[in-house]
Short mmCIF file of C-alpha atoms in Angstrom, two decimals:
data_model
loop_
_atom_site.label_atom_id
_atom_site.label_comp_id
_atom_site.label_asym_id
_atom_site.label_seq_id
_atom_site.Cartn_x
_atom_site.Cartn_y
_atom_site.Cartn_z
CA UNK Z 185 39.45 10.23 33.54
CA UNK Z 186 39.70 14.39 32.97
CA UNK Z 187 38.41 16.29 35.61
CA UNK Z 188 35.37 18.44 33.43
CA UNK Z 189 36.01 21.44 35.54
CA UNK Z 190 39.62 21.16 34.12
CA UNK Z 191 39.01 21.24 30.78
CA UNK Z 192 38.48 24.98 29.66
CA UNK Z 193 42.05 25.80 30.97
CA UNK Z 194 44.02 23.25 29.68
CA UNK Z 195 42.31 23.71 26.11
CA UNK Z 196 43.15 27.32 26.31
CA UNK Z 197 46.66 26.87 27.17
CA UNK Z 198 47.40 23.57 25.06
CA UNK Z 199 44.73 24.00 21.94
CA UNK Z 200 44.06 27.21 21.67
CA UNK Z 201 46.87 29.10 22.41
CA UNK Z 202 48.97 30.54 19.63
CA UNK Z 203 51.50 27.28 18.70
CA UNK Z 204 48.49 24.71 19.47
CA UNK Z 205 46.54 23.18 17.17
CA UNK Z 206 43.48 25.40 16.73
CA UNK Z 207 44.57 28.43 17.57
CA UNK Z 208 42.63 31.23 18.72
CA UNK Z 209 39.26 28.66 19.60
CA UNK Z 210 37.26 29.21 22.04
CA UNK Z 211 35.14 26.11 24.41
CA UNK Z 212 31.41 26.75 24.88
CA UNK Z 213 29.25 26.11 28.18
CA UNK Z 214 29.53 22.39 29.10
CA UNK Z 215 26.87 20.11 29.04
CA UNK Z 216 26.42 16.98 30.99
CA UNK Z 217 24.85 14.70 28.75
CA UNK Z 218 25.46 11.18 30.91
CA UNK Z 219 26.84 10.17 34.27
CA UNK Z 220 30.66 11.03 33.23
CA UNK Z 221 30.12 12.23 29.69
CA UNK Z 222 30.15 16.21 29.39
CA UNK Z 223 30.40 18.54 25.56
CA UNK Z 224 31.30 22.03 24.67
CA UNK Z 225 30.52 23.19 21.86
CA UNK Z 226 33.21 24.06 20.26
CA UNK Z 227 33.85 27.91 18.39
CA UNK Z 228 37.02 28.27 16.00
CA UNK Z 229 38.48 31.70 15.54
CA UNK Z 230 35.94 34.77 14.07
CA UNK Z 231 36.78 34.00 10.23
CA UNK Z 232 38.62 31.04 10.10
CA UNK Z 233 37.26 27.53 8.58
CA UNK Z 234 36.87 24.02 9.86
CA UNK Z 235 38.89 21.07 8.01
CA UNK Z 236 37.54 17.76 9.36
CA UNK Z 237 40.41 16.07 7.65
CA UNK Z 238 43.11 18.37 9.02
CA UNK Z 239 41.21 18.46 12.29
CA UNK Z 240 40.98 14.94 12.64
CA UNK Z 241 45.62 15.25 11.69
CA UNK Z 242 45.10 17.18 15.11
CA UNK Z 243 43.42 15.16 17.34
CA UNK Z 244 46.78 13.52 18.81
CA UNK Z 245 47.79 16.59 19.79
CA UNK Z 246 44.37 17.77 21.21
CA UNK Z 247 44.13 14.81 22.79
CA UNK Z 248 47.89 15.37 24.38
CA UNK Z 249 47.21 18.42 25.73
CA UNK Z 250 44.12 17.08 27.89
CA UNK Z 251 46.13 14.91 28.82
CA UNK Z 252 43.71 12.05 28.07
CA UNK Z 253 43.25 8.47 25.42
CA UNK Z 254 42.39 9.03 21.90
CA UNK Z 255 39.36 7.62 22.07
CA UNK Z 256 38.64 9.55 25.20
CA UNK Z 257 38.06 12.27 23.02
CA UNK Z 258 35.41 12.95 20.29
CA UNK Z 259 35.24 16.44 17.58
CA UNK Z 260 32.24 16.01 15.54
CA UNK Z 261 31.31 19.42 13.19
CA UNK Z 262 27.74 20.26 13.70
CA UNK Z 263 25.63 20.08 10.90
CA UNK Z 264 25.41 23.55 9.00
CA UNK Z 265 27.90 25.99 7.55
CA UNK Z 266 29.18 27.04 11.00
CA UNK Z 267 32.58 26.14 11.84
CA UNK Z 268 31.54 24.30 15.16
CA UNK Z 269 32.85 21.06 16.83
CA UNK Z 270 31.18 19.36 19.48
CA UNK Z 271 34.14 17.96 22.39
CA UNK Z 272 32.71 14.63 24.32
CA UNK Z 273 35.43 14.02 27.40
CA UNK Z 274 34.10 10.86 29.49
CA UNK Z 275 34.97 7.90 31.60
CA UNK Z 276 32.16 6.04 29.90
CA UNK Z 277 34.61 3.53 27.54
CA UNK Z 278 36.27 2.51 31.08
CA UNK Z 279 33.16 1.15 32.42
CA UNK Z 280 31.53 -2.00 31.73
CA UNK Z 281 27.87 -1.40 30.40
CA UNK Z 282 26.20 -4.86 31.51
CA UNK Z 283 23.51 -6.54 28.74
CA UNK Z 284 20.34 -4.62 29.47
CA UNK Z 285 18.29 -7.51 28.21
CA UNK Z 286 16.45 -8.42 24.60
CA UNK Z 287 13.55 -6.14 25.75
CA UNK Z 288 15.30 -2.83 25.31
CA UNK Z 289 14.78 -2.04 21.74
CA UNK Z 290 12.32 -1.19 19.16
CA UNK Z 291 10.81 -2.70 15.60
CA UNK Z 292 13.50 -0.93 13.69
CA UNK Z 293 17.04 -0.63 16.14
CA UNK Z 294 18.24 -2.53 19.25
CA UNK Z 295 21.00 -1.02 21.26
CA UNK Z 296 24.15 -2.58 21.24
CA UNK Z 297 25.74 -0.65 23.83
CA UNK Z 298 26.55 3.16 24.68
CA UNK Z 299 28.55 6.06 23.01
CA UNK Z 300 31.01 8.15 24.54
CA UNK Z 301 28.81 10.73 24.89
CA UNK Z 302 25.79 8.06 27.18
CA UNK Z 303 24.03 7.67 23.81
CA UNK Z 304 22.70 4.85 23.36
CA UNK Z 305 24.70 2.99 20.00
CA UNK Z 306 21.68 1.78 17.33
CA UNK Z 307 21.84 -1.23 15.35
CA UNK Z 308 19.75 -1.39 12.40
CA UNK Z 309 17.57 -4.30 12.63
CA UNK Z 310 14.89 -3.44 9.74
CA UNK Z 311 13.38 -0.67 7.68
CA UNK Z 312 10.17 0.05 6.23
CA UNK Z 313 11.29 0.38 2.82
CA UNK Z 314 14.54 -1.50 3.22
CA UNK Z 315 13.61 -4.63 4.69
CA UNK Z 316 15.72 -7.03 7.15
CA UNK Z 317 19.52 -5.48 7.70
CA UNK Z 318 22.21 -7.70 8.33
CA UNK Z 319 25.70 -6.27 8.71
CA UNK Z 320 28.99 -7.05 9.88
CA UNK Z 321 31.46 -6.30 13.04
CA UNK Z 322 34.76 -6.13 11.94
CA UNK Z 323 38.00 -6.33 14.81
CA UNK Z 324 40.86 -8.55 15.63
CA UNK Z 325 40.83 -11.25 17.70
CA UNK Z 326 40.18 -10.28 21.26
CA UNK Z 327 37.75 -6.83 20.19
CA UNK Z 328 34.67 -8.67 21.17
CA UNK Z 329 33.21 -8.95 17.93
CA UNK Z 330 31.53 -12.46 19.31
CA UNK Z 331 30.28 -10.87 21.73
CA UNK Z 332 28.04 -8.57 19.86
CA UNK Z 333 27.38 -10.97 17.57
CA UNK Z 334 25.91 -12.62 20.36
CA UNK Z 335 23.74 -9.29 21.78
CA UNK Z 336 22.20 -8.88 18.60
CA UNK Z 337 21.04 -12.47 17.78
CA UNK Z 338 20.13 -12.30 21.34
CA UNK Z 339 17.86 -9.24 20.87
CA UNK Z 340 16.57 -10.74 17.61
CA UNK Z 341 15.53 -13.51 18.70
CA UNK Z 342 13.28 -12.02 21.39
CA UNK Z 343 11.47 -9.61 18.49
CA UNK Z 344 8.94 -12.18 18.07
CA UNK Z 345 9.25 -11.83 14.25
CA UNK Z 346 12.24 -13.12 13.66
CA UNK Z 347 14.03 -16.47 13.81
CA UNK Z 348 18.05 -17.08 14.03
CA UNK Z 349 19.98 -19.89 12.01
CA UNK Z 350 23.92 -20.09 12.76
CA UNK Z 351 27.02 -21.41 11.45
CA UNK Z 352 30.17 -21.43 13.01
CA UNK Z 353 33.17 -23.87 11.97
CA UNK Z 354 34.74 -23.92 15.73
CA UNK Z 355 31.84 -25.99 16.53
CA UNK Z 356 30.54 -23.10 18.02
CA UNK Z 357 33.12 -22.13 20.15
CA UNK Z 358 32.83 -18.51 18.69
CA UNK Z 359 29.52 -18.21 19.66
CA UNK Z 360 28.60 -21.01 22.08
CA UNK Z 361 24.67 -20.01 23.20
CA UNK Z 362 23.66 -18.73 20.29
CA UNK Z 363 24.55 -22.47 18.59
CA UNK Z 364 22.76 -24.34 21.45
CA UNK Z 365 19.54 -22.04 20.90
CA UNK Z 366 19.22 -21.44 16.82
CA UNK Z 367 16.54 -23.04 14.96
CA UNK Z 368 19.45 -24.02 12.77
CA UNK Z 369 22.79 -24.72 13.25
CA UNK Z 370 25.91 -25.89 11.18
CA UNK Z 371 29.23 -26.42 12.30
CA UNK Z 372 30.93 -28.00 8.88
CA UNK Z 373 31.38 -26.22 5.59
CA UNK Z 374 28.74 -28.96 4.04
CA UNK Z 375 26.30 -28.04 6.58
CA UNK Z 376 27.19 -24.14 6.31
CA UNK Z 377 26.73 -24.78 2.54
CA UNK Z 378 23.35 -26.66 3.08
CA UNK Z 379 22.05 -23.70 5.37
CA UNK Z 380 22.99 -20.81 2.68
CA UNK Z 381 21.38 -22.97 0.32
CA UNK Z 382 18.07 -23.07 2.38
CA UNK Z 383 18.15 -19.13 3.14
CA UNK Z 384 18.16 -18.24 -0.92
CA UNK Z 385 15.25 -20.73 -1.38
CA UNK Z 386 13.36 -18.98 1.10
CA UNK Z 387 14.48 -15.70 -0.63
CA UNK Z 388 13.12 -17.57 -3.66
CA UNK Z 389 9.94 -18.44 -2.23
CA UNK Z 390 8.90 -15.26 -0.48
CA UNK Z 391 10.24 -13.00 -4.09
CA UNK Z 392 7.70 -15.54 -5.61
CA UNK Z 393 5.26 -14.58 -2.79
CA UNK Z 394 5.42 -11.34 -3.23
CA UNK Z 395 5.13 -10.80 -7.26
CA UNK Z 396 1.80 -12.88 -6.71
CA UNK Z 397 0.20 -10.71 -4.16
CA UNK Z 398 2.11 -7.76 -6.14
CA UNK Z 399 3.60 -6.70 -3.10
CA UNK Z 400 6.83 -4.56 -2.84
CA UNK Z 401 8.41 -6.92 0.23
CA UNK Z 402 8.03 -9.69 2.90
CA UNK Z 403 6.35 -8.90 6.15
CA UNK Z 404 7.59 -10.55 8.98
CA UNK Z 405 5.05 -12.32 11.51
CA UNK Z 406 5.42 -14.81 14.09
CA UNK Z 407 3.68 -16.96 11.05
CA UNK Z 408 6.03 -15.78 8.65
CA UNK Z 409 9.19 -15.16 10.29
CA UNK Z 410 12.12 -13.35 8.68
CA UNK Z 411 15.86 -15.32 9.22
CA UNK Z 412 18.68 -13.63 10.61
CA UNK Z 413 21.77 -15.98 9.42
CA UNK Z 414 24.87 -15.69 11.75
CA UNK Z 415 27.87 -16.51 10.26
CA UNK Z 416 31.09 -15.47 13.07
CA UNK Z 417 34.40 -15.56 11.13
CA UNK Z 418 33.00 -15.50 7.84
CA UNK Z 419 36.65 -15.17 6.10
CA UNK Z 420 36.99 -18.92 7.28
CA UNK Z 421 33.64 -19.59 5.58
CA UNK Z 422 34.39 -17.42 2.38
CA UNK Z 423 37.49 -18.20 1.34
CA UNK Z 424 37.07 -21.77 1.29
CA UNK Z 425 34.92 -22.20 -1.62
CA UNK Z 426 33.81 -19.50 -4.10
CA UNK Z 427 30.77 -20.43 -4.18
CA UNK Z 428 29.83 -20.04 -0.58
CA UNK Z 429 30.33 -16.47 -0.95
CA UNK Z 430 28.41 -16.42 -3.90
CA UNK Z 431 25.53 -17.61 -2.06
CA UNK Z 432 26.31 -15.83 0.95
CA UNK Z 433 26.24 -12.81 -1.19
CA UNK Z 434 22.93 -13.20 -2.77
CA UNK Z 435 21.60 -12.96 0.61
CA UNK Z 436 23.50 -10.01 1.70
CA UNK Z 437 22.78 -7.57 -1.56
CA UNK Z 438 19.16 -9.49 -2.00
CA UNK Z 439 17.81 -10.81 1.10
CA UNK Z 440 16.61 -7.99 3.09
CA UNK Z 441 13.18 -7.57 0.75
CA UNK Z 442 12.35 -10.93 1.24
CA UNK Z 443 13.15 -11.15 5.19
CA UNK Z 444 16.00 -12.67 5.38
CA UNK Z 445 19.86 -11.00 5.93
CA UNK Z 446 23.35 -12.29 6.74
CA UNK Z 447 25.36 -11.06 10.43
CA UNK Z 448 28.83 -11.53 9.89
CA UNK Z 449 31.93 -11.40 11.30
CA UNK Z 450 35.46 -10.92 9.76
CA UNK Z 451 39.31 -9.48 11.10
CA UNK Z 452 39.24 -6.18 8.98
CA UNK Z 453 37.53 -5.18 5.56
CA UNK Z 454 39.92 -6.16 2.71
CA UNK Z 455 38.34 -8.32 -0.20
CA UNK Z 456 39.86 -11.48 1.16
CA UNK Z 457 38.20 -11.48 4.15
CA UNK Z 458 34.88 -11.77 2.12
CA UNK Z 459 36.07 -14.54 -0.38
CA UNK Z 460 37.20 -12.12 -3.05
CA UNK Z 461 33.72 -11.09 -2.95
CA UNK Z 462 33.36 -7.12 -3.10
CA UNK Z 463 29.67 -7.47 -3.31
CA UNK Z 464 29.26 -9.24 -0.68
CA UNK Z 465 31.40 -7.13 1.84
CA UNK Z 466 29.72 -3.98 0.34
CA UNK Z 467 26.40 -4.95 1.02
CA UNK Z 468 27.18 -6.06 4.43
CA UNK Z 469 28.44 -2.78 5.09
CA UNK Z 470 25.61 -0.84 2.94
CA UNK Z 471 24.17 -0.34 6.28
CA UNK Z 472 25.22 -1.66 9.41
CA UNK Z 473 29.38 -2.01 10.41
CA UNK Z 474 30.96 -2.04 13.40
CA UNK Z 475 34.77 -1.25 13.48
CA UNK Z 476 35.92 -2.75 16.95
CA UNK Z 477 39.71 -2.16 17.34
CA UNK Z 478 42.20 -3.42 14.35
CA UNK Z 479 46.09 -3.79 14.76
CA UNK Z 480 46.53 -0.89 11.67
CA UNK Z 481 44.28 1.74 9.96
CA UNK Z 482 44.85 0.20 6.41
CA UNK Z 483 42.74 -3.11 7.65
CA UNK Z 484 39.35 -0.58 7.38
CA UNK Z 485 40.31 1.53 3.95
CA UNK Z 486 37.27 3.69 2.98
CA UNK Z 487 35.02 2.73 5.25
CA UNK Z 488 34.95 5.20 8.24
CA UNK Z 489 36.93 8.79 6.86
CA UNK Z 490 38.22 10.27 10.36
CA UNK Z 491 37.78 7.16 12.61
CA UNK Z 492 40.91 5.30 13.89
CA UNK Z 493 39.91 2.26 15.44
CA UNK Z 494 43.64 1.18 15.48
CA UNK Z 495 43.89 3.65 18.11
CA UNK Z 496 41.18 1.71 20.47
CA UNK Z 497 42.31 0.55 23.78
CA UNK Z 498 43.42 -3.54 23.69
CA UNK Z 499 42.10 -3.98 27.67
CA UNK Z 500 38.69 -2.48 26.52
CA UNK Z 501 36.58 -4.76 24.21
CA UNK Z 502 33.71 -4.41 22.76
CA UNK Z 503 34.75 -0.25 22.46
CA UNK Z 504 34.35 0.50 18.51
CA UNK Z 505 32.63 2.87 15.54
CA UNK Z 506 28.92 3.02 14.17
CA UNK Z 507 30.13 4.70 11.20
CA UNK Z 508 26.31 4.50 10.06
CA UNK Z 509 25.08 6.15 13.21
CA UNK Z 510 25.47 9.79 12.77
CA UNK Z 511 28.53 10.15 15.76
CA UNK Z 512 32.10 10.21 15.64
CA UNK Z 513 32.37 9.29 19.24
CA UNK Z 514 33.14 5.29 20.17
CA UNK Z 515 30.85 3.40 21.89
CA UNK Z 516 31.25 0.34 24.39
CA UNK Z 517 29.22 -3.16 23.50
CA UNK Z 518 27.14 -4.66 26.24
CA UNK Z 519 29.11 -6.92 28.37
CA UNK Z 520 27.42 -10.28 27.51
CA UNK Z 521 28.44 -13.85 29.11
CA UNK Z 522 27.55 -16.78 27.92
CA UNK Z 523 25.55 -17.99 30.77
CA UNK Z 524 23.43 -14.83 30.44
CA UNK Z 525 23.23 -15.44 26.63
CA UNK Z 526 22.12 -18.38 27.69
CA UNK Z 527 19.26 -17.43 29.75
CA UNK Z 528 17.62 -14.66 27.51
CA UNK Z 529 17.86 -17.55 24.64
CA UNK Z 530 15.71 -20.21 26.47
CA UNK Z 531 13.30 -17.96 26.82
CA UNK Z 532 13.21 -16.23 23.58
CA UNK Z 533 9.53 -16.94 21.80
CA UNK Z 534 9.71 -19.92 19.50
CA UNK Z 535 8.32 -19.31 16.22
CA UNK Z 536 6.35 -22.07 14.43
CA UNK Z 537 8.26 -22.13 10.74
CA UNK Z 538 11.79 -20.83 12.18
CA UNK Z 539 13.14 -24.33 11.07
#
């Protein structure tokens, strides 16, 4: 990791010396905003204007002449008409941030690990006027996309409000505790069928519910729980049959009112990783998506301008983008094992119509 104290001097020599890449810019006081994580704000030259595209062209070379990672370093432009840039430099990424346990979260977000910067990363879990949010964590094989998978339904399932349903074709060898502990679980396309089936009759049910009572949404109770359906791999499930992501779909763009939401899975972001189904990977995305690391930038087109997470470290899973979070800077996922999934899930509340 950079030495902070370094920092000032190399940026003046390598960034903001004449032939560097922002010329004539000038580092701020630091700031130590977690155990390893430090910011400057960041001032370009009197006059001159701030191109987040053609900054973010830069970053290799900024990131060069600190001498550190790519995702070691962070520019985000603060929010106004001033041209300024906030520079995160930490260790953070290199450490492993251990499960904190299903407690640690509120009604609306649970943390699903820690930015760059010691922030804590948010996962939407519901919203007032929104409902339920699902989402989906996209990365290649070895990112550690189970494994968040497998934080959330962990936290959910300790809410007290809401109950988790799984299906995973490996028998659940993607997501082994979570399939020993779900109210629900299928582990063949019939029974993955069968369980999207039963989610959009409870969407049915509770849209009937609520046009009776004239109300705008489900509530969730311990009575009335809402369903969180986990679905790891859900290219596997998609492309199969059309109409799986049909009805996977429905409860992606239509669920969340009535308390009930789809947590996916999938390698990268293209159409055929959702069954041909742009609705359905749109809505996944419409609020929550996690880009762990890809093998190329083209696998995540148009979902996160100015985030690279083909540039993310191989021996460092669970590191990835919130794009929905308001920062720029990675964070790393909650290390997670399966025996400690295990644990929190056996004594997660057990809620009398989750079945």
């Amino acid at each position: 990791m950079i030495n902070a104290k370094a920092v000032p001097r190399m940026w003046d020599i390598g960034v903001a010396a004449a032939a560097g890449p922002l010329a004539g810019s000038r580092l701020g006081r630091p700031r130590t905003v977690a155990p390893g994580a430090t910011t400057w704000p960041l001032q370009v030259r009197r006059g001159g204007a701030l191109d987040p595209a053609a900054l973010d062209a830069e970053l290799p070379r900024i990131a060069s002449a600190l001498d550190v990672g790519l995702y070691e370093v962070a520019l985000n432009c603060a929010p106004g008409s001033r041209a300024e840039l906030q520079l995160v430099v930490s260790g953070l990424l290199s450490t492993v941030q251990p499960y904190p346990g299903p407690g640690v979260y509120d009604p609306a977000a649970i943390p699903v690990g820690r930015h760059l910067d010691g922030t804590a990363a948010p996962w939407q879990l519901y919203h007032q006027a929104v409902g339920l949010t699902g989402g989906v964590i996209i990365g290649a094989t070895g990112a550690g996309t189970s494994t968040m998978l497998t934080s959330i339904a962990v936290s959910a399932a300790h809410t007290g409000w809401l109950a988790v349903w799984a299906g995973d074709l490996t028998g659940g060898g993607e997501i082994p505790a979570v399939s020993r502990h779900a109210a629900r679980f299928a582990h063949t396309l019939p029974q993955i069928d069968a369980l999207l089936g039963e989610a959009n009759r409870r969407i049915d049910q509770r849209q009937a519910a609520c046009a009776a009572t004239r109300q705008a949404m489900h509530h969730p109770s311990p009575d009335e729980p809402a369903l969180l359906l986990v679905l790891p791999r859900i290219d596997q499930i998609a492309s199969r049959d059309r109409s799986l992501a049909l009805r996977a779909g429905r409860i992606a763009y239509e669920g969340r009112k009535a308390g009930v939401a789809l947590l996916a899975t999938a390698p990268d972001s293209s159409p055929l990783s959702f069954g041909g189904d742009v609705r359905l990977r749109d809505a996944l995305c419409a609020v929550n998506v996690a880009l762990l690391r890809t093998t190329s930038r083209s696998e995540t087109p148009g979902l996160a301008p100015g985030l690279h997470p083909e540039r993310l470290p191989q021996d460092l899973p669970g590191t990835g983008y919130l794009p929905g979070a308001g920062s720029a800077a990675p964070f790393r996922g909650w290390h997670l094992t399966d025996h400690t999934a295990d644990r929190h899930l056996a004594a997660a509340p057990t809620l009398p119509t989750a079945a």
